[in-house]
Coordinates of C-alpha atoms in Angstrom, one line a residue:
M1 CA 91.0 -20.0 131.8
Q2 CA 93.7 -17.7 130.5
P3 CA 92.7 -15.8 127.4
T4 CA 94.5 -16.6 124.2
R5 CA 96.4 -13.8 122.5
V6 CA 95.4 -14.3 118.9
R7 CA 94.5 -10.7 118.4
W8 CA 98.1 -9.6 119.1
I9 CA 99.4 -12.1 116.5
L10 CA 97.0 -10.6 114.1
A11 CA 98.3 -7.1 114.9
L12 CA 101.9 -8.3 114.3
L13 CA 100.9 -9.7 111.0
L14 CA 99.4 -6.4 110.1
L15 CA 102.7 -4.7 111.1
A16 CA 104.5 -7.0 108.7
I17 CA 102.1 -6.2 105.9
T18 CA 102.2 -2.4 106.4
S19 CA 106.0 -2.6 106.6
L20 CA 105.9 -4.3 103.2
T21 CA 103.7 -1.5 101.8
Y22 CA 106.4 1.0 102.5
L23 CA 109.2 -1.3 101.2
D24 CA 107.3 -1.7 97.9
R25 CA 106.5 2.0 97.9
L26 CA 110.0 3.3 98.4
N27 CA 112.0 0.8 96.4
I28 CA 111.7 2.7 93.2
M29 CA 112.9 5.9 94.9
V30 CA 116.1 4.2 95.7
A31 CA 116.4 2.5 92.3
A32 CA 115.4 5.6 90.3
A33 CA 119.0 6.7 89.5
R34 CA 119.9 3.2 88.0
I35 CA 116.6 3.1 86.1
A36 CA 117.1 6.6 84.7
E37 CA 120.7 5.7 83.6
E38 CA 119.7 2.5 81.8
F39 CA 116.7 3.9 79.9
A40 CA 118.0 7.5 79.5
L41 CA 115.1 8.9 81.4
T42 CA 115.0 12.6 82.3
E43 CA 114.4 14.0 85.8
V44 CA 110.9 15.0 84.8
Q45 CA 110.1 11.5 83.6
I46 CA 111.5 10.0 86.8
G47 CA 109.5 12.5 88.8
T48 CA 106.3 11.5 86.9
I49 CA 107.0 7.8 87.5
L50 CA 107.4 8.5 91.3
S51 CA 104.2 10.5 91.3
A52 CA 102.2 7.8 89.6
F53 CA 102.2 5.7 92.7
V54 CA 100.9 8.5 94.8
L55 CA 98.2 9.3 92.3
G56 CA 96.9 5.7 92.2
Y57 CA 97.2 5.4 96.0
A58 CA 95.2 8.6 96.6
L59 CA 92.5 8.1 94.0
F60 CA 91.6 4.7 95.3
Q61 CA 91.5 5.4 99.0
I62 CA 87.8 6.0 99.1
P63 CA 86.9 3.1 96.8
G64 CA 89.2 0.9 98.8
G65 CA 87.6 2.0 102.1
I66 CA 84.1 1.4 100.7
L67 CA 85.2 -2.1 99.4
V68 CA 86.5 -3.1 102.8
D69 CA 83.1 -2.4 104.3
V70 CA 81.4 -4.4 101.6
L71 CA 83.8 -7.4 101.2
G72 CA 85.4 -7.5 104.7
P73 CA 89.1 -6.8 105.5
R74 CA 90.4 -10.4 105.2
R75 CA 89.2 -10.8 101.6
L76 CA 90.1 -7.3 100.4
L77 CA 93.5 -7.1 102.0
G78 CA 94.4 -10.5 100.6
L79 CA 93.4 -9.4 97.1
A80 CA 95.2 -6.1 97.5
L81 CA 98.4 -7.8 98.7
L82 CA 98.4 -10.2 95.7
W83 CA 97.7 -7.2 93.4
W84 CA 100.5 -4.9 94.5
S85 CA 103.0 -7.7 94.9
M86 CA 102.4 -8.8 91.3
F87 CA 102.8 -5.3 89.9
T88 CA 105.9 -4.7 92.1
I89 CA 107.4 -7.8 90.3
L90 CA 106.3 -6.4 86.9
T91 CA 108.2 -3.3 87.6
A92 CA 111.4 -5.4 87.1
L93 CA 110.0 -6.6 83.8
V94 CA 108.6 -3.4 82.3
A95 CA 111.1 -3.3 79.4
D96 CA 109.9 -6.8 78.3
L97 CA 106.2 -6.0 78.5
P98 CA 104.2 -5.2 75.3
L99 CA 103.1 -2.1 77.2
A100 CA 106.6 -0.7 76.7
Q101 CA 106.4 -1.2 72.9
W102 CA 103.0 0.4 72.7
M103 CA 103.5 3.4 75.0
G104 CA 107.2 3.8 75.4
I105 CA 109.3 2.8 78.5
S106 CA 108.5 5.9 80.5
W107 CA 104.7 5.5 80.2
A108 CA 105.0 1.8 80.9
F109 CA 106.7 2.5 84.2
I110 CA 104.1 5.1 85.0
V111 CA 101.2 2.7 84.4
V112 CA 102.8 -0.1 86.4
R113 CA 103.6 2.1 89.4
F114 CA 100.1 3.7 89.2
L115 CA 98.7 0.1 89.6
V116 CA 101.0 -0.6 92.5
G117 CA 99.5 2.4 94.2
V118 CA 96.0 1.2 93.4
G119 CA 96.8 -2.1 95.0
E120 CA 98.2 -0.6 98.2
A121 CA 95.3 1.8 98.6
P122 CA 93.0 -0.5 100.6
A123 CA 95.8 -1.7 102.9
L124 CA 95.5 0.8 105.8
P125 CA 91.6 1.0 105.7
S126 CA 91.6 -2.8 105.8
A127 CA 94.0 -2.9 108.7
N128 CA 92.0 -0.2 110.6
K129 CA 88.8 -2.2 110.0
M130 CA 90.4 -5.4 111.3
I131 CA 91.6 -3.7 114.4
G132 CA 88.1 -2.4 115.0
L133 CA 86.7 -5.9 114.7
W134 CA 89.3 -7.7 116.8
M135 CA 90.4 -5.3 119.5
A136 CA 88.7 -4.4 122.8
P137 CA 87.8 -0.7 122.9
G138 CA 90.6 -0.1 125.4
E139 CA 93.2 -1.6 123.0
R140 CA 92.3 -0.1 119.7
A141 CA 94.7 2.8 119.6
L142 CA 97.6 0.4 120.5
G143 CA 96.4 -1.9 117.8
N144 CA 96.4 1.0 115.3
G145 CA 99.8 2.0 116.7
I146 CA 101.2 -1.5 115.9
F147 CA 100.2 -1.4 112.2
I148 CA 101.2 2.3 111.8
A149 CA 104.6 1.4 113.3
G150 CA 105.0 -0.7 110.2
L151 CA 105.1 2.4 108.1
G152 CA 108.1 3.7 110.0
L153 CA 109.8 0.3 110.1
G154 CA 109.4 -0.2 106.3
G155 CA 110.6 3.3 105.7
A156 CA 113.7 2.6 107.8
V157 CA 114.5 -0.7 106.2
A158 CA 113.8 0.2 102.6
P159 CA 116.9 2.3 101.7
P160 CA 119.7 0.1 103.0
F161 CA 117.9 -3.2 102.0
V162 CA 117.2 -2.0 98.4
V163 CA 120.7 -0.6 98.0
W164 CA 122.1 -3.9 99.1
L165 CA 119.9 -5.8 96.6
M166 CA 120.9 -3.4 93.8
E167 CA 124.6 -3.6 94.6
T168 CA 124.5 -7.4 94.8
W169 CA 122.2 -8.4 91.9
G170 CA 121.1 -5.2 90.1
W171 CA 118.1 -2.9 90.4
R172 CA 115.6 -5.5 88.9
A173 CA 116.4 -7.8 91.9
S174 CA 115.1 -5.2 94.3
F175 CA 111.6 -5.4 92.7
W176 CA 111.7 -9.2 92.4
V177 CA 112.6 -9.7 96.0
T178 CA 110.3 -7.1 97.5
G179 CA 107.5 -8.3 95.3
L180 CA 108.0 -12.0 96.2
L181 CA 108.1 -11.1 99.9
G182 CA 104.3 -10.6 99.6
L183 CA 103.6 -14.2 98.8
P184 CA 104.5 -15.8 102.2
L185 CA 102.6 -12.9 103.9
L186 CA 99.6 -13.6 101.7
L187 CA 99.7 -17.3 102.6
W188 CA 100.0 -16.5 106.3
W189 CA 97.1 -14.0 106.1
L190 CA 94.7 -16.3 104.2
T191 CA 95.4 -19.4 106.4
S192 CA 95.5 -17.7 109.9
V193 CA 93.0 -14.8 109.8
T194 CA 89.3 -14.5 110.1
D195 CA 87.3 -11.3 109.9
R196 CA 85.8 -11.8 113.4
P197 CA 87.3 -13.3 116.5
E198 CA 84.1 -15.3 117.0
D199 CA 85.0 -17.3 113.8
H200 CA 88.6 -18.0 114.7
P201 CA 89.3 -21.6 115.9
R202 CA 92.1 -20.6 118.2
V203 CA 90.3 -17.8 120.0
N204 CA 89.1 -19.2 123.3
R205 CA 86.1 -17.9 125.2
A206 CA 88.2 -16.0 127.7
E207 CA 89.8 -13.9 124.9
L208 CA 86.4 -13.4 123.2
A209 CA 85.0 -12.2 126.6
H210 CA 87.9 -9.8 126.9
I211 CA 87.3 -8.4 123.4
R212 CA 83.5 -8.0 124.0
G213 CA 83.8 -7.2 127.7
S214 CA 82.6 -3.6 127.2
G215 CA 79.2 -4.9 126.0
E216 CA 79.8 -4.2 122.4
R217 CA 78.1 -6.6 120.1
A218 CA 80.1 -8.4 117.3
E219 CA 79.9 -6.4 114.2
S220 CA 79.5 -8.0 110.8
P221 CA 82.8 -7.5 108.8
T222 CA 80.7 -6.8 105.7
T223 CA 77.6 -4.7 105.1
P224 CA 75.1 -5.0 102.2
S225 CA 74.0 -1.4 102.6
S226 CA 75.6 1.5 101.0
T227 CA 77.8 3.9 103.0
P228 CA 75.6 6.7 104.5
W229 CA 77.8 9.5 103.1
R230 CA 75.1 12.1 103.7
L231 CA 75.1 11.3 107.4
I232 CA 78.8 11.0 107.7
L233 CA 79.5 14.3 105.9
S234 CA 76.9 16.2 107.9
R235 CA 79.1 15.9 111.0
A236 CA 81.4 18.9 111.6
D237 CA 83.8 16.8 113.5
V238 CA 84.2 14.5 110.4
W239 CA 85.3 17.5 108.4
A240 CA 87.7 18.5 111.3
L241 CA 89.1 15.0 111.3
V242 CA 89.6 15.0 107.5
G243 CA 91.0 18.6 107.4
S244 CA 93.4 17.9 110.3
Y245 CA 94.7 14.8 108.6
F246 CA 95.4 16.8 105.4
L247 CA 97.6 19.1 107.5
A248 CA 99.3 16.2 109.3
G249 CA 99.9 14.6 105.9
Y250 CA 101.7 17.8 104.8
T251 CA 104.0 17.6 107.7
A252 CA 104.6 13.8 107.6
Y253 CA 105.5 13.7 103.9
I254 CA 108.4 16.0 104.4
F255 CA 110.1 13.2 106.3
F256 CA 109.2 10.6 103.6
T257 CA 110.3 12.7 100.6
W258 CA 112.9 15.3 101.7
S259 CA 114.8 13.9 104.7
F260 CA 117.7 12.3 102.7
L261 CA 118.3 15.3 100.5
Y262 CA 118.0 17.7 103.4
I263 CA 120.6 15.8 105.3
V264 CA 123.0 15.7 102.3
N265 CA 122.4 19.1 100.7
V266 CA 121.6 21.3 103.7
R267 CA 123.3 19.6 106.6
K268 CA 126.3 18.5 104.4
L269 CA 126.7 15.0 105.7
P270 CA 128.4 12.5 103.4
V271 CA 126.1 10.2 101.5
A272 CA 127.4 7.1 103.2
R273 CA 126.5 8.5 106.6
A274 CA 123.3 10.1 105.4
G275 CA 121.8 6.7 104.7
F276 CA 122.1 5.8 108.4
W277 CA 120.8 9.2 109.6
T278 CA 117.8 9.0 107.2
M279 CA 116.7 5.9 109.1
T280 CA 116.3 7.8 112.3
P281 CA 113.0 9.7 111.6
F282 CA 111.4 6.4 110.5
L283 CA 112.7 4.5 113.5
A284 CA 111.4 7.2 115.8
M285 CA 108.0 7.1 114.0
A286 CA 107.8 3.3 114.5
I287 CA 108.7 3.4 118.2
L288 CA 106.5 6.4 119.1
S289 CA 103.5 5.0 117.2
L290 CA 103.5 2.2 119.7
V291 CA 103.9 4.6 122.6
G292 CA 101.2 6.8 121.3
G293 CA 98.8 4.0 120.9
R294 CA 99.3 2.8 124.5
A295 CA 99.1 6.4 125.8
S296 CA 95.8 7.0 123.9
D297 CA 94.1 3.9 125.2
W298 CA 95.2 4.8 128.8
A299 CA 94.0 8.4 128.4
A300 CA 90.7 7.3 126.9
Q301 CA 90.0 5.0 129.8
R302 CA 91.0 7.7 132.3
W303 CA 89.3 10.8 130.7
G304 CA 86.9 9.4 128.1
K305 CA 87.4 9.0 124.4
T306 CA 87.2 12.7 123.5
W307 CA 90.0 14.0 125.6
G308 CA 91.8 10.7 125.6
R309 CA 92.2 11.0 121.8
R310 CA 92.5 14.8 121.8
L311 CA 95.4 15.2 124.3
P312 CA 97.9 12.9 122.5
V313 CA 97.2 14.5 119.2
M314 CA 97.3 18.1 120.4
S315 CA 100.4 17.6 122.5
G316 CA 102.1 15.4 120.0
M317 CA 101.6 17.7 117.0
S318 CA 102.5 20.8 119.0
L319 CA 105.8 19.2 120.1
A320 CA 106.4 18.0 116.6
G321 CA 106.1 21.6 115.4
L322 CA 108.4 22.8 118.2
F323 CA 111.1 20.2 117.3
L324 CA 110.8 21.1 113.6
I325 CA 111.6 24.7 114.3
T326 CA 114.3 23.9 116.8
G327 CA 115.9 21.4 114.4
S328 CA 115.9 23.9 111.5
Q329 CA 117.6 26.6 113.6
T330 CA 120.2 24.4 115.2
S331 CA 123.7 24.7 113.7
H332 CA 125.0 21.3 114.8
A333 CA 124.0 18.9 112.0
R334 CA 123.6 15.7 114.0
L335 CA 121.7 17.4 116.8
A336 CA 119.4 19.0 114.1
I337 CA 118.7 15.5 112.7
V338 CA 117.8 14.2 116.2
F339 CA 115.3 17.1 116.6
L340 CA 113.8 16.3 113.2
A341 CA 113.6 12.6 114.1
L342 CA 111.8 13.5 117.3
A343 CA 109.4 15.6 115.2
A344 CA 108.7 12.6 112.9
G345 CA 108.3 10.3 115.8
L346 CA 105.7 12.6 117.5
T347 CA 103.7 12.7 114.3
G348 CA 103.5 8.9 114.6
F349 CA 102.6 9.3 118.3
A350 CA 99.6 11.4 117.2
T351 CA 98.6 9.6 114.0
V352 CA 97.2 6.5 115.8
N353 CA 94.4 8.6 117.2
W354 CA 93.1 9.6 113.8
W355 CA 92.7 6.0 112.8
A356 CA 91.3 4.9 116.1
T357 CA 88.7 7.7 115.9
T358 CA 87.4 6.5 112.6
V359 CA 86.3 3.3 114.5
D360 CA 85.0 5.4 117.4
L361 CA 82.8 7.5 115.1
T362 CA 81.6 5.0 112.5
R363 CA 82.5 1.5 113.6
R364 CA 80.5 -0.3 110.9
F365 CA 81.7 2.0 108.1
A366 CA 85.2 2.7 109.5
G367 CA 86.7 1.5 106.2
S368 CA 84.8 4.2 104.3
L369 CA 85.7 7.0 106.7
A370 CA 89.3 5.8 106.9
G371 CA 89.5 5.9 103.1
L372 CA 88.2 9.5 103.0
M373 CA 90.5 10.6 105.8
N374 CA 93.6 9.0 104.2
T375 CA 92.7 10.6 100.8
A376 CA 93.1 13.9 102.5
G377 CA 96.3 12.9 104.2
N378 CA 97.8 11.9 100.8
L379 CA 96.6 15.1 99.2
G380 CA 98.6 16.9 101.9
G381 CA 101.4 14.6 100.8
V382 CA 101.0 15.7 97.2
V383 CA 101.3 19.4 98.2
S384 CA 104.2 19.0 100.6
P385 CA 106.9 17.6 98.4
T386 CA 106.3 20.4 95.8
L387 CA 105.7 23.4 98.1
T388 CA 108.6 22.6 100.5
P389 CA 111.4 23.0 98.0
Y390 CA 109.8 26.1 96.5
L391 CA 109.7 27.7 100.0
A392 CA 113.2 26.5 100.7
E393 CA 114.6 28.0 97.5
R394 CA 112.7 31.3 97.9
F395 CA 112.9 31.9 101.6
G396 CA 115.3 29.3 103.0
W397 CA 114.9 25.9 104.8
E398 CA 114.1 27.5 108.1
T399 CA 110.9 29.0 106.6
A400 CA 110.0 25.8 104.8
L401 CA 110.2 23.8 108.0
A402 CA 108.4 26.5 109.9
V403 CA 105.5 26.2 107.6
A404 CA 105.5 22.4 108.2
A405 CA 105.6 23.2 112.0
G406 CA 102.6 25.5 111.6
T407 CA 100.6 22.8 109.8
A408 CA 101.4 20.3 112.5
V409 CA 100.2 22.7 115.3
L410 CA 97.1 23.6 113.4
A411 CA 96.3 19.9 112.8
G412 CA 96.4 19.3 116.5
A413 CA 94.4 22.4 117.2
L414 CA 91.5 21.3 115.0
W415 CA 90.9 18.4 117.4
I416 CA 89.1 20.7 119.7
F417 CA 86.2 20.2 117.2
I418 CA 86.4 16.4 117.2
H419 CA 84.2 14.2 119.5
P420 CA 85.2 10.5 119.4
D421 CA 82.7 9.8 122.1
R422 CA 79.8 10.8 119.9
P423 CA 79.4 8.0 117.3
L424 CA 77.1 8.5 114.4
Q425 CA 73.4 7.6 115.0
E426 CA 73.2 3.8 115.2
A427 CA 69.5 4.0 114.3
V428 CA 70.5 5.4 110.9
M429 CA 73.8 3.6 110.5
G430 CA 72.4 0.2 111.4
T431 CA 74.0 -2.1 113.9
G432 CA 74.9 -5.0 111.6
A433 CA 75.3 -7.0 114.8
H434 CA 75.7 -10.7 115.0
H435 CA 75.1 -12.4 118.2
G436 CA 77.1 -15.5 117.5
G437 CA 80.0 -16.4 119.8
K438 CA 82.2 -19.1 121.1
R439 CA 80.4 -22.2 122.2

């Protein structure tokens, strides 16, 4: 009997959902100029509106991670998708909401975008938990690579798509359309996904045997017990994982926040062409996330999980640092952008290993650890957009990008302290195992 491939359809659905997270995240960055013009908002007010999403997203990473362990990824991601899609649509209607009359238009935008961030916060921990439940151990990094590729794909598609929507129907349409895109994905998610492959009607015994072929028992998607934070935080390699992801977040957020302005203001490309060149880091990230996931799974099978996860991160982040420095010092504008795109892609190549390792270390509570880790990554993302222009103004862009290169290399170096092959004590964590299967 040939195994079915339901797990890969699930991974592609997660890719579509994570792509939408970045489409709904970046749409306001593209529409900000039109919104500021219509409502006479200052740059400070626009900056606060843009930061509101990041604040909501960062603050609710840990609660979202805990909830995915309690409720299960299917239920929580469905609720989250409905929540952030609804508030994305409400962004188009802010001026008509009573909130705008009570608080003023600027604060109304801030509240709505904060709530979009709250809704998106559980998305990646839920996707990570689902991969841990559905993928065989030798496929988990690739599964993570698929949903992480969605971040790059969404980042690449967002600017031209939102610009087209604005030019065709106005800025409000960009929020209506991107918000409504969540509804068919929600329907697909709720009608075709179960938390465990054992419960899916289309998973045959051959696919289930492949997923459980390592002898791992089927984990419960939910846990009634509280997250064992004392045990988790007592591990030095957990702190190394979290600290290294903070540094990686610092580097990655430069591409998400400053790539367009760097290309226009520093490399002096026309705005019309800059839109295309801004896509290249995100496309590289999408492609190399998939390559990184496959490479990590192969290396883990060949050398064990510890070095199988370490080597892609240490090599990927070191090369990302090298390409950042090379790109900053290259005089040819387009060649510099290619180097910077490679640096972005290599961060994606490495990133899949952080997410896979949360499952390696704490499979039952992977959502909670992923939420903690992603909080650190987003805190790095809060520091980076502010510190980078300060360094660039005071010391030049070469120095600003050299600092980002240094954080990338240090993020990789910290992996010498991380041991994915040493999961937390199951006797303390609890197995939460179910022995049910296909009959």
